[in-house]
Amino acid sequence: MSHSRLLWLTLGAFSIGTEGFMIAGLLPDLARDLNVGLPAAGHLVTVFSCAYALGAPVIAVLTASLERRSLLAAAMLCFGLANVFAAMTPNYTGLLLARLLLAFSAAGFMPAASGYAAAVGERRGRALSVVTSGLTLAIIAGVPLGVLIGARFGWRATFASVAGLAAVSLVGILTRMPRQQPGIISTLAERFALAKRPDMLAVLATSVLTVASTFTMYTYLSVFLVETAGISSAGLIVVFLAFGVASAIGAWLGGASTDRWGAGFTVLIGCSLTLFAYAVLSLAPGLPSSKTIFVLLPAVLIWGAASWATMTAQQARLVALAPTSASVSLSLNSSAIYLGSATGAAVGAMVVADGAVVYLGRVAALFSVAALLTVLVVRQISQRQRVAS
């Protein structure tokens, strides 16, 4: 099947990524309009992340026997309706419920979309990167557009706009994508065994730590850039746009590198490059302010490309470990990603609360070092398995 038909999954991922990332920029308006404090508004992010992390593996188990296109269509339909509900709800409680529904819908769609892509042909890495690129495009274009729409027409209009994107994706899935039967269905005991396998746990730990390193810095990147380099608002837009473009390129490079040199090699290089980028970012506070941006911007580009290349390769690693249980392993990876983002944001918050913004790069680097160690652990486990066989 042509990878062009997967673009409807890319659009679905784009709508999910836009809704998930843009809400951080809408929190002040949400809090003011719904008459709640910022901490309460922040719970909208926490609820989504926790529901996604817990829901992804459970939904994968419950839907394992369903035909894949039907599952994708149902998940996208629910996602669109939840956005409509979010746009129309009159109070905070209703929006909190809408975020729960959005999280469960996204948790049903994203792992199934990756599993669908992984089964379409031999070029698994590139097929996975087609889906992943939807999330990177959300960072590049979806989030700025969402915040812009919110500022111009109100936060409810942003949810309505995402609902429209979901509707287009749904039509494309139903009319342009062929049906795909589920893989071999594992028993519940086999699924638990998969999650407890040392090699699987080590790969999932790589995902958690890699994403934690990214969100430790990314969540507070604007604060870091202003404090260390005195960057203006216009400069911040340029840096975030550069990060998004680099992420999109990195997702594609991660797929191509996985197909050519293997997923393990790609993750090893990706983690090493992110570690290098964080080291460079950590040097920025000691540089003359006139030169800081010329050091920071290349580091941000390397960081964005390497981190997203790693995420793409991580999916291929998990599929390779359990080809017949791709939907389950990929749902576990989705949970790992959201656990990592929550961990990174929380750790970053503690660093910032201590007034140590300049140390964000160093803390992120520690997560990258830990991620590299897990890659080496997987290699050691694989070598032992080969010797044993």
Coordinates of C-alpha atoms in Angstrom, one line a residue:
M1 CA 0.0 0.0 0.0
S2 CA 1.3 3.5 -0.9
H3 CA 2.5 5.5 2.1
S4 CA 0.4 8.4 0.7
R5 CA -2.7 6.8 2.1
L6 CA -1.2 7.1 5.6
L7 CA -1.5 10.8 5.3
W8 CA -5.0 10.6 6.8
L9 CA -3.4 9.1 9.9
T10 CA -0.9 12.0 9.8
L11 CA -3.8 14.4 9.8
G12 CA -5.4 12.6 12.7
A13 CA -2.1 12.7 14.6
F14 CA -1.8 16.4 13.7
S15 CA -5.2 17.2 15.2
I16 CA -4.4 15.2 18.4
G17 CA -1.0 16.9 18.7
T18 CA -2.5 20.3 18.2
E19 CA -5.2 19.8 20.8
G20 CA -2.7 18.3 23.3
F21 CA 0.1 20.9 22.9
M22 CA -2.0 24.0 22.4
I23 CA -3.8 24.0 25.7
A24 CA -0.8 25.1 27.6
G25 CA -1.0 28.4 25.7
L26 CA -4.7 28.7 26.5
L27 CA -4.6 28.2 30.2
P28 CA -4.7 31.8 31.3
D29 CA -7.8 32.5 29.1
L30 CA -9.4 29.2 30.3
A31 CA -8.9 30.0 33.9
R32 CA -10.3 33.5 33.5
D33 CA -13.3 32.5 31.5
L34 CA -14.2 29.5 33.7
N35 CA -13.5 31.5 36.9
V36 CA -10.9 29.1 38.3
G37 CA -7.3 29.5 39.3
L38 CA -4.3 28.7 37.2
P39 CA -3.5 25.6 39.2
A40 CA -7.0 24.2 38.6
A41 CA -6.6 25.1 34.9
G42 CA -3.3 23.2 34.9
H43 CA -5.1 20.1 36.1
L44 CA -6.6 19.9 32.6
V45 CA -3.1 19.0 31.3
T46 CA -2.4 16.6 34.2
V47 CA -5.7 14.8 33.7
F48 CA -5.1 14.4 30.0
S49 CA -1.6 13.0 30.5
C50 CA -2.5 10.6 33.2
A51 CA -5.6 9.3 31.4
Y52 CA -3.6 8.8 28.2
A53 CA -0.8 7.0 30.0
L54 CA -3.2 4.6 31.8
G55 CA -5.7 4.3 29.0
A56 CA -3.4 3.4 26.1
P57 CA -2.5 -0.2 27.2
V58 CA -6.0 -0.9 28.5
I59 CA -7.7 0.2 25.3
A60 CA -5.2 -1.8 23.2
V61 CA -6.2 -4.9 25.2
L62 CA -9.9 -4.2 24.9
T63 CA -9.8 -3.5 21.1
A64 CA -7.2 -6.1 20.1
S65 CA -9.7 -8.2 18.1
L66 CA -11.2 -5.2 16.1
E67 CA -10.5 -4.5 12.5
R68 CA -7.9 -1.7 12.4
R69 CA -9.6 0.8 10.1
S70 CA -12.8 0.6 12.0
L71 CA -11.0 1.1 15.3
L72 CA -9.1 4.1 13.9
A73 CA -12.4 5.6 12.5
A74 CA -14.2 5.1 15.9
A75 CA -11.4 6.7 17.9
M76 CA -11.2 9.7 15.5
L77 CA -15.0 10.1 15.7
C78 CA -14.9 10.1 19.5
F79 CA -12.0 12.6 19.4
G80 CA -13.9 14.9 17.2
L81 CA -17.1 14.7 19.3
A82 CA -15.1 15.3 22.5
N83 CA -13.7 18.5 20.9
V84 CA -17.2 19.7 20.1
F85 CA -18.2 18.9 23.7
A86 CA -15.2 20.9 25.0
A87 CA -16.1 23.9 22.8
M88 CA -19.7 23.9 24.1
T89 CA -19.3 23.0 27.8
P90 CA -20.3 25.9 30.1
N91 CA -18.1 25.1 33.1
Y92 CA -14.8 23.7 34.4
T93 CA -16.2 20.3 35.3
G94 CA -17.5 19.8 31.8
L95 CA -14.1 20.7 30.3
L96 CA -12.4 18.4 32.7
L97 CA -14.6 15.6 31.5
A98 CA -14.0 16.6 27.9
R99 CA -10.2 16.3 28.4
L100 CA -10.7 12.8 29.8
L101 CA -12.7 11.8 26.7
L102 CA -10.0 13.4 24.5
A103 CA -7.3 11.5 26.2
F104 CA -9.0 8.1 25.9
S105 CA -9.8 8.8 22.2
A106 CA -6.2 9.8 21.5
A107 CA -5.0 6.8 23.4
G108 CA -7.1 4.5 21.2
F109 CA -6.0 6.2 18.0
M110 CA -2.3 6.8 18.2
P111 CA -1.0 3.3 19.0
A112 CA -3.5 1.8 16.5
A113 CA -2.3 4.3 13.8
S114 CA 1.4 3.3 14.4
G115 CA 0.5 -0.4 14.4
Y116 CA -1.4 0.1 11.1
A117 CA 1.6 1.9 9.6
A118 CA 4.0 -0.7 10.8
A119 CA 2.1 -3.5 9.0
V120 CA 1.8 -1.8 5.5
G121 CA 5.1 -3.0 4.1
E122 CA 8.8 -3.6 4.4
R123 CA 9.8 0.1 4.9
R124 CA 8.5 0.1 8.5
G125 CA 10.6 3.0 9.7
R126 CA 9.5 5.4 7.0
A127 CA 5.8 4.3 7.4
L128 CA 6.0 5.0 11.1
S129 CA 7.7 8.4 10.5
V130 CA 4.7 9.4 8.3
V131 CA 2.4 9.1 11.3
T132 CA 4.9 10.6 13.7
S133 CA 5.3 13.6 11.4
G134 CA 1.7 14.6 12.3
L135 CA 2.8 15.4 15.8
T136 CA 5.8 17.3 14.7
L137 CA 3.7 19.3 12.3
A138 CA 1.4 20.1 15.2
I139 CA 4.3 21.7 17.0
I140 CA 5.3 23.7 13.9
A141 CA 2.0 24.9 12.7
G142 CA -0.9 23.6 14.8
V143 CA 0.1 25.0 18.2
P144 CA 0.8 28.6 16.9
L145 CA -2.4 28.5 14.9
G146 CA -4.4 27.2 17.8
V147 CA -3.1 30.0 20.1
L148 CA -3.7 32.6 17.4
I149 CA -7.3 31.4 17.0
G150 CA -7.8 31.4 20.7
A151 CA -6.5 35.0 21.0
R152 CA -8.7 36.1 18.1
F153 CA -12.0 34.2 18.6
G154 CA -11.7 32.7 22.1
W155 CA -10.5 29.4 23.4
R156 CA -13.7 27.6 22.5
A157 CA -13.0 28.2 18.8
T158 CA -9.7 26.3 19.0
F159 CA -11.6 23.1 20.1
A160 CA -14.1 23.6 17.3
S161 CA -11.2 24.0 14.8
V162 CA -9.6 20.8 15.9
A163 CA -13.0 19.0 15.6
G164 CA -13.1 20.1 12.0
L165 CA -9.6 18.6 11.4
A166 CA -10.8 15.4 13.1
A167 CA -13.8 15.2 10.7
V168 CA -11.6 15.5 7.6
S169 CA -9.3 12.8 9.0
L170 CA -12.3 10.6 9.7
V171 CA -13.6 10.9 6.1
G172 CA -10.2 10.1 4.7
I173 CA -9.8 7.0 6.9
L174 CA -13.1 5.6 5.9
T175 CA -12.9 6.4 2.2
R176 CA -9.2 6.2 1.3
M177 CA -7.6 3.5 3.6
P178 CA -8.0 -0.2 3.1
R179 CA -9.3 -2.4 5.9
Q180 CA -6.6 -4.2 7.9
Q181 CA -7.3 -7.2 10.1
P182 CA -5.7 -7.3 13.6
G183 CA -2.6 -9.4 14.2
I184 CA -2.4 -12.5 16.2
I185 CA -4.4 -11.9 19.4
S186 CA -2.4 -12.6 22.6
T187 CA -4.0 -13.8 25.8
L188 CA -4.1 -11.5 28.8
A189 CA -1.3 -13.6 30.4
E190 CA 0.9 -13.2 27.3
R191 CA 0.3 -9.4 27.4
F192 CA 1.4 -9.2 31.0
A193 CA 4.4 -11.3 30.1
L194 CA 5.3 -8.9 27.2
A195 CA 5.2 -5.9 29.6
K196 CA 7.5 -7.7 32.1
R197 CA 10.1 -8.8 29.6
P198 CA 13.5 -7.2 30.5
D199 CA 14.3 -6.1 27.0
M200 CA 10.8 -4.6 26.6
L201 CA 11.1 -2.8 29.9
A202 CA 14.5 -1.4 29.0
V203 CA 13.2 -0.1 25.7
L204 CA 10.2 1.5 27.4
A205 CA 12.6 3.0 29.9
T206 CA 14.5 4.6 27.1
S207 CA 11.3 6.3 25.9
V208 CA 10.4 7.6 29.3
L209 CA 13.9 9.0 29.9
T210 CA 14.3 10.5 26.4
V211 CA 10.9 12.3 26.6
A212 CA 11.6 13.4 30.2
S213 CA 14.9 15.0 29.0
T214 CA 13.0 16.8 26.2
F215 CA 10.2 18.2 28.3
T216 CA 12.5 19.2 31.2
M217 CA 13.9 21.8 28.8
Y218 CA 11.0 22.3 26.3
T219 CA 8.4 23.2 28.9
Y220 CA 10.5 26.1 30.1
L221 CA 12.5 26.8 27.0
S222 CA 11.1 30.4 26.7
V223 CA 12.1 31.2 30.3
F224 CA 15.5 29.7 29.7
L225 CA 16.1 31.7 26.5
V226 CA 14.9 35.0 28.0
E227 CA 17.1 34.6 31.1
T228 CA 20.2 33.3 29.4
A229 CA 20.1 35.2 26.1
G230 CA 17.6 38.0 26.6
I231 CA 15.7 36.9 23.5
S232 CA 12.7 39.0 22.5
S233 CA 9.2 37.6 21.8
A234 CA 9.8 37.6 18.1
G235 CA 13.1 35.7 18.7
L236 CA 11.2 33.1 20.8
I237 CA 8.8 32.5 17.9
V238 CA 11.8 31.9 15.6
V239 CA 13.4 29.5 18.0
F240 CA 10.2 27.5 18.6
L241 CA 9.6 27.4 14.8
A242 CA 13.1 26.2 14.3
F243 CA 12.7 23.5 16.9
G244 CA 9.5 22.3 15.2
V245 CA 11.0 22.2 11.7
A246 CA 14.0 20.3 13.1
S247 CA 11.7 17.9 14.8
A248 CA 9.8 17.2 11.5
I249 CA 13.1 16.6 9.7
G250 CA 14.3 14.4 12.6
A251 CA 11.2 12.2 12.5
W252 CA 11.8 11.6 8.8
L253 CA 15.6 11.0 9.3
G254 CA 14.8 8.6 12.2
G255 CA 12.6 6.5 9.9
A256 CA 15.2 6.5 7.1
S257 CA 18.1 5.7 9.4
T258 CA 16.1 2.9 11.0
D259 CA 15.4 1.3 7.6
R260 CA 19.1 1.6 6.6
W261 CA 21.1 1.1 9.8
G262 CA 18.7 -0.3 12.3
A263 CA 16.6 1.1 15.1
G264 CA 19.1 0.5 17.9
F265 CA 21.9 2.4 16.1
T266 CA 19.5 5.3 15.4
V267 CA 18.5 5.5 19.1
L268 CA 22.1 5.4 20.2
I269 CA 23.1 8.2 17.9
G270 CA 19.9 10.2 18.7
C271 CA 20.5 10.0 22.5
S272 CA 24.2 11.0 22.0
L273 CA 23.3 14.0 19.9
T274 CA 20.6 15.2 22.4
L275 CA 23.2 14.8 25.2
F276 CA 25.6 17.0 23.2
A277 CA 22.9 19.6 22.6
Y278 CA 22.1 19.8 26.3
A279 CA 25.7 20.2 27.1
V280 CA 26.0 23.1 24.7
L281 CA 22.8 24.7 26.1
S282 CA 24.3 24.4 29.6
L283 CA 27.3 26.5 28.5
A284 CA 25.1 29.4 27.3
P285 CA 24.8 31.2 30.6
G286 CA 28.5 31.7 30.7
L287 CA 28.8 33.3 27.2
P288 CA 28.6 37.0 26.3
S289 CA 24.9 37.8 25.7
S290 CA 25.7 39.1 22.1
K291 CA 27.0 35.6 21.2
T292 CA 24.6 33.4 23.1
I293 CA 21.9 33.0 20.4
F294 CA 24.6 31.9 17.9
V295 CA 25.3 29.0 20.2
L296 CA 21.8 28.3 21.4
L297 CA 20.1 28.1 18.0
P298 CA 22.3 25.3 16.5
A299 CA 21.9 23.4 19.8
V300 CA 18.1 23.7 19.6
L301 CA 18.1 22.5 16.0
I302 CA 20.3 19.4 16.9
W303 CA 18.1 18.7 20.0
G304 CA 14.8 18.9 18.0
A305 CA 16.0 16.7 15.2
A306 CA 17.7 14.1 17.4
S307 CA 14.9 13.8 20.0
W308 CA 12.2 13.1 17.3
A309 CA 14.4 10.8 15.3
T310 CA 14.8 8.8 18.5
M311 CA 11.1 8.7 19.1
T312 CA 10.5 7.3 15.6
A313 CA 13.2 4.6 16.0
Q314 CA 11.8 3.7 19.4
Q315 CA 8.6 2.5 17.9
A316 CA 10.4 0.3 15.4
R317 CA 12.5 -1.2 18.2
L318 CA 9.3 -2.2 20.1
V319 CA 7.6 -3.6 17.0
A320 CA 10.8 -5.7 16.3
L321 CA 10.8 -7.1 19.8
A322 CA 7.2 -8.4 19.5
P323 CA 6.0 -8.2 15.8
T324 CA 2.7 -10.0 16.5
S325 CA 1.8 -7.7 19.4
A326 CA 2.7 -4.4 17.9
S327 CA -0.5 -2.7 19.0
V328 CA 0.2 -3.7 22.6
S329 CA 3.8 -2.7 22.7
L330 CA 3.1 0.6 20.9
S331 CA 0.4 1.4 23.4
L332 CA 2.9 0.8 26.2
N333 CA 5.2 3.2 24.4
S334 CA 2.5 5.8 24.2
S335 CA 2.1 5.5 28.0
A336 CA 5.9 5.8 28.4
I337 CA 5.9 8.9 26.3
Y338 CA 3.2 10.6 28.4
L339 CA 4.9 9.4 31.6
G340 CA 8.1 10.9 30.4
S341 CA 6.5 14.3 29.5
A342 CA 4.8 14.5 32.9
T343 CA 8.1 13.6 34.6
G344 CA 10.1 16.1 32.6
A345 CA 7.6 18.9 33.2
A346 CA 7.5 18.2 36.9
V347 CA 11.3 18.1 37.3
G348 CA 11.6 21.2 35.2
A349 CA 9.1 23.0 37.5
M350 CA 11.2 22.1 40.5
V351 CA 14.3 23.5 38.9
V352 CA 12.6 26.7 37.9
A353 CA 10.9 27.0 41.4
D354 CA 14.4 26.9 42.9
G355 CA 15.4 29.8 40.7
A356 CA 17.9 27.7 38.8
V357 CA 16.7 28.1 35.3
V358 CA 20.2 28.0 34.0
Y359 CA 20.5 24.4 35.2
L360 CA 17.7 23.1 33.0
G361 CA 20.1 21.9 30.4
R362 CA 22.2 20.0 32.9
V363 CA 19.2 18.2 34.4
A364 CA 18.0 17.3 30.9
A365 CA 21.4 16.0 30.1
L366 CA 21.2 13.6 33.2
F367 CA 18.0 12.1 31.7
S368 CA 19.8 11.6 28.4
V369 CA 22.7 9.8 30.1
A370 CA 20.2 7.5 31.8
A371 CA 18.6 6.9 28.4
L372 CA 21.9 5.9 26.9
L373 CA 22.5 3.5 29.7
T374 CA 19.2 1.7 29.0
V375 CA 20.2 1.4 25.3
L376 CA 23.4 -0.4 26.4
V377 CA 21.3 -2.6 28.7
V378 CA 19.2 -3.7 25.8
R379 CA 22.3 -4.5 23.8
Q380 CA 23.6 -6.6 26.7
I381 CA 20.3 -8.5 27.0
S382 CA 20.3 -9.2 23.2
Q383 CA 23.8 -10.5 23.3
R384 CA 23.0 -12.9 26.2
Q385 CA 19.9 -14.1 24.3
R386 CA 22.0 -14.8 21.2
V387 CA 24.6 -16.7 23.2
A388 CA 21.9 -18.7 25.0
S389 CA 20.3 -19.7 21.7

